[in-house]
Amino acid sequence: MSWGGFQALSHLWLLALLAPLVLFYFLKLKRPRAEIPSLVLWRQVLQDHRVNSPFQRFKRNLLLLLQILLLLLLVLAALQPYWRGGPGRQRRLPVLVDCSASMGALDKSAGSSRLEDAKRRVRAMIDGLAGDQELCLISFDHRPRKLTGFTNNKRLLREALDGIQVADVVSDLEQALRLAQALERSEPFDEVMLFSDGNFPARVNVDLSFKLNYQRLPPAGPNLGITAFSAQRAATGGWDEFVQIEGSSDAEGNASVELFEDGNKVASERVTIARGRAQRMVFQTRGDHAAAVRVQLTPDGFDSLPSDNAAYLDLPESRPLRVFVPKSLVSYRHALQGMQNILLFPQETSDEASGAFDLVISDRPADMSLTARARLSVGFIPSELQRFIEFGTNGSAVVDWRRDAPVLQHVELADLAMLDQPRFTAGAGEGDLENLDYEVLIHGQRGPLLVRKQDSDGLRLALLFHTDRSTLPYRVGFPILIANLVQAAMEQAGLAEALASRTGVLPPLRLKPQGRYQIQTPAQTTEAVVADDSGMVSGVAAPQAGYYSIRENGVEKRRVGASLVSPSETGLAGVGQIDFNEQLQVGAAVVAVKSDRPLWPSVLLGALGLMLVEWWHFQKKPGGWR
Amino acid sequence: MDLLTPRPQMTPLLTNSVLDRLGRLRICPAGRRTSRSRGEHLSGKGGMSTEFCDYRDYAPGDDTRFVDWNIFARLHRPYLKQFHKEEERHVVLLIDASASMKFEGKLNLAKPLAAAFGVMGLLNNERVSAYAVHGASEAPERLPPCRGRSNLRTLFQFIAGVEGRGDAPLDQALELLLRHHRGRGVCVIVSDFLTFGDLQRGFNLLYAAGLEPLGIQILGPTEIEPDLSSDLRLVDSETQETLDISSSADLLTLYQEYRERLANDLALLCRRRSGRFLSASSATAVETVLFDQLRRGGWIE
């Protein structure tokens, strides 16, 4: 193992400057002639001086030797010597910096965050970057961002490093490693440096093709935070809000929890959190109007991570579920009429049915164009599936079904008989449906009987056989199926329960079609968005926890809260060892990474000192033969 | 003559006042070295002067004119009276007129000093001769021995005409001098004594020739306190040889040691031959050297 080296050996040619230096020295060396009466004394003096001074020969041309030494030092500095800091030295090194929420945790009150520690270490690496070394900075939270390409431009790297901010989202190491793998294909490297507090799953589904140097940051201080916040419609018509509070492994103590509805405090409670335990509590509010609810946690002691101390919930106004079922589907209407809080269209007395619905159930393809968050088509094949599914001539039977699917919970489908036979077309299979994001919930003998698709438009269910030509309406499971369907529709409409929106991406927003909006983030930055033809705005990044204000021409139209609510981030647990595929394990480095220490500043300082010595030697008294 | 009219300057070498003061002084050698010729200096041996010296027993054959008859009348034994012998003393002036003496007025001090010794010799009826040595291959300028006040002007003219040139080593100059000189006395050597040669041999020759060495070393101020900066190439004014030196405090300290050691060695050389030695700076006034340093040192009285 070598202890150091030179980063710019090509500068050795500068040693050739020795020749002109010596040449110029002797050309320039024109000693002033001083005629004196006699050399008798001087000759004896010099002889004695040389005899008594072993370095006298050296001192005869001391100035030349000092200049040579000075030039050698300058050449040495130009060669950029370094003292090896780590065991190896990489020419290209991607550096992954975790900037998830837990990286914002402080080690102590008014201390430094994990991210600041990571930045400090990376900055030391940048400072010690050799001329032939290149770093690539990648920050990652729930998604990776390549901040720089491979470069040794220290200013660029420092600027990119300074720009890394903590995002109140969970971290996804897999994505970051996959980005590194993609980089490796274009610019090969052998090692990747990872700076993180280890707050990610211990199991990572990545085949590592490089060495991962996992630099685990020291643990943060104790933290309490809200890890879950949701609301469910109570039987009374109001809302039950559930709050779960957890802490890091070393966190315990008291805290106060306050609930705000539209900015007004409506409830508060004191809680005591034991070490390693979670505290759950329920608040009850009236659901007579839509409300923005915020729950605020205030620990009595030091709390290392403030971003998880608040959670936000948007509660919709309580109303009946609007369901459209054509009069031809008697069995469905019959089942729905026995349920509460349901407005069934078209009503019995009229055929008029307009406006938006929460659930559409129909055996007519044209009805599927009605506006609704949940739709169930009955007895026909949706147009996008007609390439893969067709009707056969024989009947069919249920082979299996997803009993854990919410729609099919407690629904018994065994021995169900039907006259229709949906079957896969030649060469088609379940994979083709999956490619279209369809999920098969009921498998028939030759093809699917019920498929499900959930996307931004809402929930789509397609019964590929007509229930009127089956025994389903006569089964006990049929009203249960309808009840499940109504529950799913209520969830889609937000009438049954409400979950706190997590940070990362805002939930799809329904706004004015083609409307132009500005979204003001909690960090007071503004992002412009345009609603699509259906008025949906989706994919809005929400890296910080807090309220996002949707404005149109400066006027706030809506406010959406984004909450961290992540047990893993609040727990601040750090993984000491990462398990990769093929039984590959990567442990956290025991010692912090040490970057190569450049020696050229010291050499230059030495050269400067030598120059001062030379100047002093040249200028020192006594001065001149009078 | 009008007493208020200043007397004309007799010589540019010495002022009239110095000459007046020198007229009342004489050279005081440590030893008594005289020539057989009759002079005004008492010889160590018995002589025929009027100055009583001692008694001794009468021996047959002695001149009865020197019997002290008064003692004979009292003691009835003949005693012979002895008298001092007055002999002539030579004052040899050796002026180092090499090129090195031209520096910093060394020759300008050497010439008056030599003239002063010559004046004292002439005024005290001593035989004065002067030599100015230049080069090894060049015969020294020579003033033949002369005596009496009448030769003052001759002496002054000779000394005033001396110019610095050549590269005569002092040891060789002493040998050249002794080729021409005969007579005992003192030899006043005015030089910087910066020679590569062996002075011991020259002083031995002087001593053997009956000359008591009186060495006066004249050095320039920068020879006494040299001041250096940077690197210099020193050129010997006599030989044109060069020597490169670098400024160094150690070097100067060593130089001072060597200069003092040279002065001590020269003083020892002179003392061992009944002589005297004095080192003076060329910046010192001739009056100071004559009437302060030399007189305090007992050279003249």
Tab-separated table of N, CA and C in Angstrom, chain A residues 25 29-46 48-50 52 56 59-61 63 617-618 620-626, chain B residues 100 103 106 194-196 222-223 226-229 231-238 240-248 250-252 254-255 258-259 262:
chain	number	residue	atom	x	y	z
A	25	TYR	N	21.625	31.659	-13.528
A	25	TYR	CA	22.289	32.046	-12.283
A	25	TYR	C	23.747	32.388	-12.553
A	29	LEU	N	25.340	35.785	-12.411
A	29	LEU	CA	26.218	35.922	-11.255
A	29	LEU	C	27.446	36.733	-11.628
A	30	LYS	N	27.382	37.971	-11.419
A	30	LYS	CA	28.510	38.850	-11.702
A	30	LYS	C	28.793	39.533	-10.381
A	31	ARG	N	29.694	38.928	-9.672
A	31	ARG	CA	29.967	39.484	-8.353
A	31	ARG	C	30.567	40.873	-8.494
A	32	PRO	N	30.150	41.780	-7.705
A	32	PRO	CA	30.768	43.106	-7.721
A	32	PRO	C	32.234	42.985	-7.330
A	33	ARG	N	33.064	43.620	-8.145
A	33	ARG	CA	34.503	43.561	-7.843
A	33	ARG	C	34.852	44.644	-6.852
A	34	ALA	N	35.574	44.266	-5.864
A	34	ALA	CA	36.006	45.236	-4.847
A	34	ALA	C	37.509	45.102	-4.679
A	35	GLU	N	38.227	46.143	-5.055
A	35	GLU	CA	39.687	46.090	-4.930
A	35	GLU	C	40.073	46.437	-3.511
A	36	ILE	N	40.843	45.589	-2.962
A	36	ILE	CA	41.272	45.816	-1.573
A	36	ILE	C	42.803	45.790	-1.544
A	37	PRO	N	43.407	46.317	-0.482
A	37	PRO	CA	44.876	46.384	-0.435
A	37	PRO	C	45.515	45.020	-0.599
A	38	SER	N	45.021	44.049	0.107
A	38	SER	CA	45.675	42.759	0.055
A	38	SER	C	44.674	41.670	0.416
A	39	LEU	N	44.901	40.515	-0.165
A	39	LEU	CA	44.028	39.374	0.122
A	39	LEU	C	44.589	38.511	1.235
A	40	VAL	N	45.683	38.994	1.834
A	40	VAL	CA	46.391	38.145	2.796
A	40	VAL	C	45.439	37.631	3.872
A	41	LEU	N	44.775	38.572	4.520
A	41	LEU	CA	43.914	38.169	5.622
A	41	LEU	C	42.709	37.378	5.128
A	42	TRP	N	42.120	37.837	4.020
A	42	TRP	CA	40.890	37.198	3.536
A	42	TRP	C	41.141	35.759	3.117
A	43	ARG	N	42.295	35.550	2.503
A	43	ARG	CA	42.571	34.187	2.064
A	43	ARG	C	42.708	33.247	3.254
A	44	GLN	N	43.362	33.738	4.268
A	44	GLN	CA	43.497	32.896	5.465
A	44	GLN	C	42.134	32.695	6.129
A	45	VAL	N	41.370	33.778	6.144
A	45	VAL	CA	40.056	33.692	6.781
A	45	VAL	C	39.169	32.679	6.063
A	46	LEU	N	39.174	32.787	4.738
A	46	LEU	CA	38.310	31.882	3.981
A	46	LEU	C	38.752	30.442	4.133
A	48	ASP	N	40.313	29.124	6.611
A	48	ASP	CA	39.914	28.658	7.937
A	48	ASP	C	38.408	28.421	8.000
A	49	HIS	N	37.680	29.326	7.359
A	49	HIS	CA	36.220	29.215	7.388
A	49	HIS	C	35.757	27.943	6.696
A	50	ARG	N	36.387	27.621	5.600
A	50	ARG	CA	35.992	26.415	4.874
A	50	ARG	C	36.370	25.163	5.646
A	52	ASN	N	36.595	24.896	8.824
A	52	ASN	CA	35.779	24.751	10.013
A	52	ASN	C	34.309	24.561	9.708
A	56	GLN	N	30.653	24.647	3.927
A	56	GLN	CA	31.102	25.884	3.310
A	56	GLN	C	31.008	25.823	1.791
A	59	LYS	N	27.709	26.519	1.020
A	59	LYS	CA	27.332	27.909	1.258
A	59	LYS	C	27.931	28.855	0.217
A	60	ARG	N	28.935	28.375	-0.494
A	60	ARG	CA	29.531	29.261	-1.487
A	60	ARG	C	28.495	29.665	-2.522
A	61	ASN	N	27.649	28.715	-2.875
A	61	ASN	CA	26.582	29.019	-3.828
A	61	ASN	C	25.222	28.846	-3.167
A	63	LEU	N	22.896	30.866	-2.544
A	63	LEU	CA	21.752	31.465	-3.230
A	63	LEU	C	21.260	30.564	-4.359
A	617	HIS	N	18.412	36.146	3.569
A	617	HIS	CA	19.827	35.869	3.423
A	617	HIS	C	20.478	36.875	2.485
A	618	PHE	N	19.737	37.228	1.463
A	618	PHE	CA	20.292	38.157	0.488
A	618	PHE	C	20.377	39.571	1.049
A	620	LYS	N	20.373	40.461	4.347
A	620	LYS	CA	20.805	40.631	5.732
A	620	LYS	C	22.091	41.452	5.796
A	621	LYS	N	22.255	42.113	6.906
A	621	LYS	CA	23.460	42.884	7.162
A	621	LYS	C	24.598	41.931	7.438
A	622	PRO	N	25.822	42.254	7.263
A	622	PRO	CA	26.319	43.537	6.799
A	622	PRO	C	26.090	43.728	5.303
A	623	GLY	N	26.051	44.957	4.904
A	623	GLY	CA	25.634	45.207	3.547
A	623	GLY	C	26.608	45.987	2.715
A	624	GLY	N	27.443	45.342	2.030
A	624	GLY	CA	28.204	45.996	0.982
A	624	GLY	C	29.576	46.464	1.388
A	625	TRP	N	30.508	46.388	0.479
A	625	TRP	CA	31.859	46.864	0.688
A	625	TRP	C	31.885	48.333	0.348
A	626	ARG	N	32.168	49.079	1.354
A	626	ARG	CA	32.082	50.516	1.115
A	626	ARG	C	33.178	50.964	0.184
B	100	SER	N	49.481	48.472	-2.161
B	100	SER	CA	48.486	48.320	-1.094
B	100	SER	C	48.489	49.510	-0.145
B	103	PHE	N	45.916	52.706	-0.443
B	103	PHE	CA	44.507	52.658	-0.053
B	103	PHE	C	44.241	53.422	1.231
B	106	LYS	N	46.853	55.293	3.587
B	106	LYS	CA	47.865	54.643	4.436
B	106	LYS	C	49.259	55.219	4.179
B	194	LEU	N	50.861	43.422	5.404
B	194	LEU	CA	50.003	42.404	4.784
B	194	LEU	C	50.816	41.728	3.697
B	195	THR	N	51.483	40.688	4.069
B	195	THR	CA	52.350	39.997	3.136
B	195	THR	C	52.160	38.504	3.285
B	196	PHE	N	52.307	37.854	2.162
B	196	PHE	CA	52.190	36.399	2.217
B	196	PHE	C	53.486	35.758	2.702
B	222	THR	N	38.484	50.340	6.580
B	222	THR	CA	37.734	49.156	6.163
B	222	THR	C	38.540	47.889	6.353
B	223	GLU	N	39.842	48.037	6.507
B	223	GLU	CA	40.626	46.854	6.839
B	223	GLU	C	40.440	46.497	8.316
B	226	PRO	N	35.803	45.777	8.250
B	226	PRO	CA	35.229	45.568	6.909
B	226	PRO	C	33.706	45.432	6.984
B	227	ASP	N	33.088	45.868	5.927
B	227	ASP	CA	31.625	45.823	5.865
B	227	ASP	C	31.239	45.164	4.546
B	228	LEU	N	30.520	44.070	4.635
B	228	LEU	CA	30.215	43.277	3.436
B	228	LEU	C	28.718	43.198	3.208
B	229	SER	N	28.383	43.038	1.962
B	229	SER	CA	27.001	42.656	1.654
B	229	SER	C	27.041	41.820	0.404
B	231	ASP	N	27.434	38.988	-2.316
B	231	ASP	CA	28.652	38.285	-2.719
B	231	ASP	C	29.581	39.270	-3.415
B	232	LEU	N	30.849	39.147	-3.120
B	232	LEU	CA	31.827	40.077	-3.682
B	232	LEU	C	32.984	39.292	-4.272
B	233	ARG	N	33.620	39.941	-5.218
B	233	ARG	CA	34.875	39.393	-5.737
B	233	ARG	C	35.970	40.382	-5.347
B	234	LEU	N	36.773	39.972	-4.384
B	234	LEU	CA	37.835	40.845	-3.899
B	234	LEU	C	39.041	40.735	-4.822
B	235	VAL	N	39.640	41.873	-5.115
B	235	VAL	CA	40.787	41.903	-6.021
B	235	VAL	C	41.975	42.462	-5.258
B	236	ASP	N	43.046	41.704	-5.271
B	236	ASP	CA	44.261	42.161	-4.592
B	236	ASP	C	44.880	43.292	-5.412
B	237	SER	N	45.115	44.434	-4.760
B	237	SER	CA	45.599	45.604	-5.502
B	237	SER	C	47.023	45.407	-6.007
B	238	GLU	N	47.723	44.486	-5.395
B	238	GLU	CA	49.119	44.300	-5.800
B	238	GLU	C	49.252	43.202	-6.838
B	240	GLN	N	46.572	41.517	-8.240
B	240	GLN	CA	45.356	41.408	-9.059
B	240	GLN	C	44.701	40.037	-8.935
B	241	GLU	N	45.089	39.299	-7.948
B	241	GLU	CA	44.416	38.023	-7.707
B	241	GLU	C	43.026	38.306	-7.140
B	242	THR	N	42.116	37.355	-7.406
B	242	THR	CA	40.739	37.565	-6.942
B	242	THR	C	40.353	36.499	-5.930
B	243	LEU	N	39.386	36.861	-5.171
B	243	LEU	CA	38.873	35.932	-4.166
B	243	LEU	C	37.383	36.218	-3.988
B	244	ASP	N	36.557	35.170	-4.165
B	244	ASP	CA	35.099	35.333	-4.030
B	244	ASP	C	34.691	35.059	-2.598
B	245	ILE	N	33.964	35.986	-2.081
B	245	ILE	CA	33.466	35.780	-0.716
B	245	ILE	C	31.969	36.061	-0.698
B	246	SER	N	31.313	35.437	0.250
B	246	SER	CA	29.891	35.677	0.486
B	246	SER	C	29.739	36.327	1.839
B	247	SER	N	28.805	37.209	1.886
B	247	SER	CA	28.622	37.932	3.141
B	247	SER	C	28.199	36.968	4.231
B	248	SER	N	28.862	37.081	5.315
B	248	SER	CA	28.529	36.200	6.421
B	248	SER	C	29.066	36.827	7.698
B	250	ASP	N	29.833	35.217	10.290
B	250	ASP	CA	30.922	34.370	10.782
B	250	ASP	C	32.241	34.787	10.146
B	251	LEU	N	32.141	35.110	8.863
B	251	LEU	CA	33.347	35.470	8.122
B	251	LEU	C	33.980	36.730	8.718
B	252	LEU	N	33.155	37.687	9.052
B	252	LEU	CA	33.676	38.934	9.614
B	252	LEU	C	34.293	38.711	10.980
B	254	LEU	N	35.638	36.012	11.968
B	254	LEU	CA	36.902	35.319	11.735
B	254	LEU	C	37.968	36.291	11.231
B	255	TYR	N	37.530	37.222	10.418
B	255	TYR	CA	38.474	38.214	9.892
B	255	TYR	C	39.077	39.028	11.021
B	258	TYR	N	41.611	37.104	12.803
B	258	TYR	CA	42.877	37.003	12.074
B	258	TYR	C	43.637	38.318	12.088
B	259	ARG	N	42.955	39.409	12.012
B	259	ARG	CA	43.638	40.702	12.024
B	259	ARG	C	44.316	40.928	13.374
B	262	LEU	N	47.292	38.713	13.625
B	262	LEU	CA	48.433	39.228	12.861
B	262	LEU	C	49.150	40.319	13.645
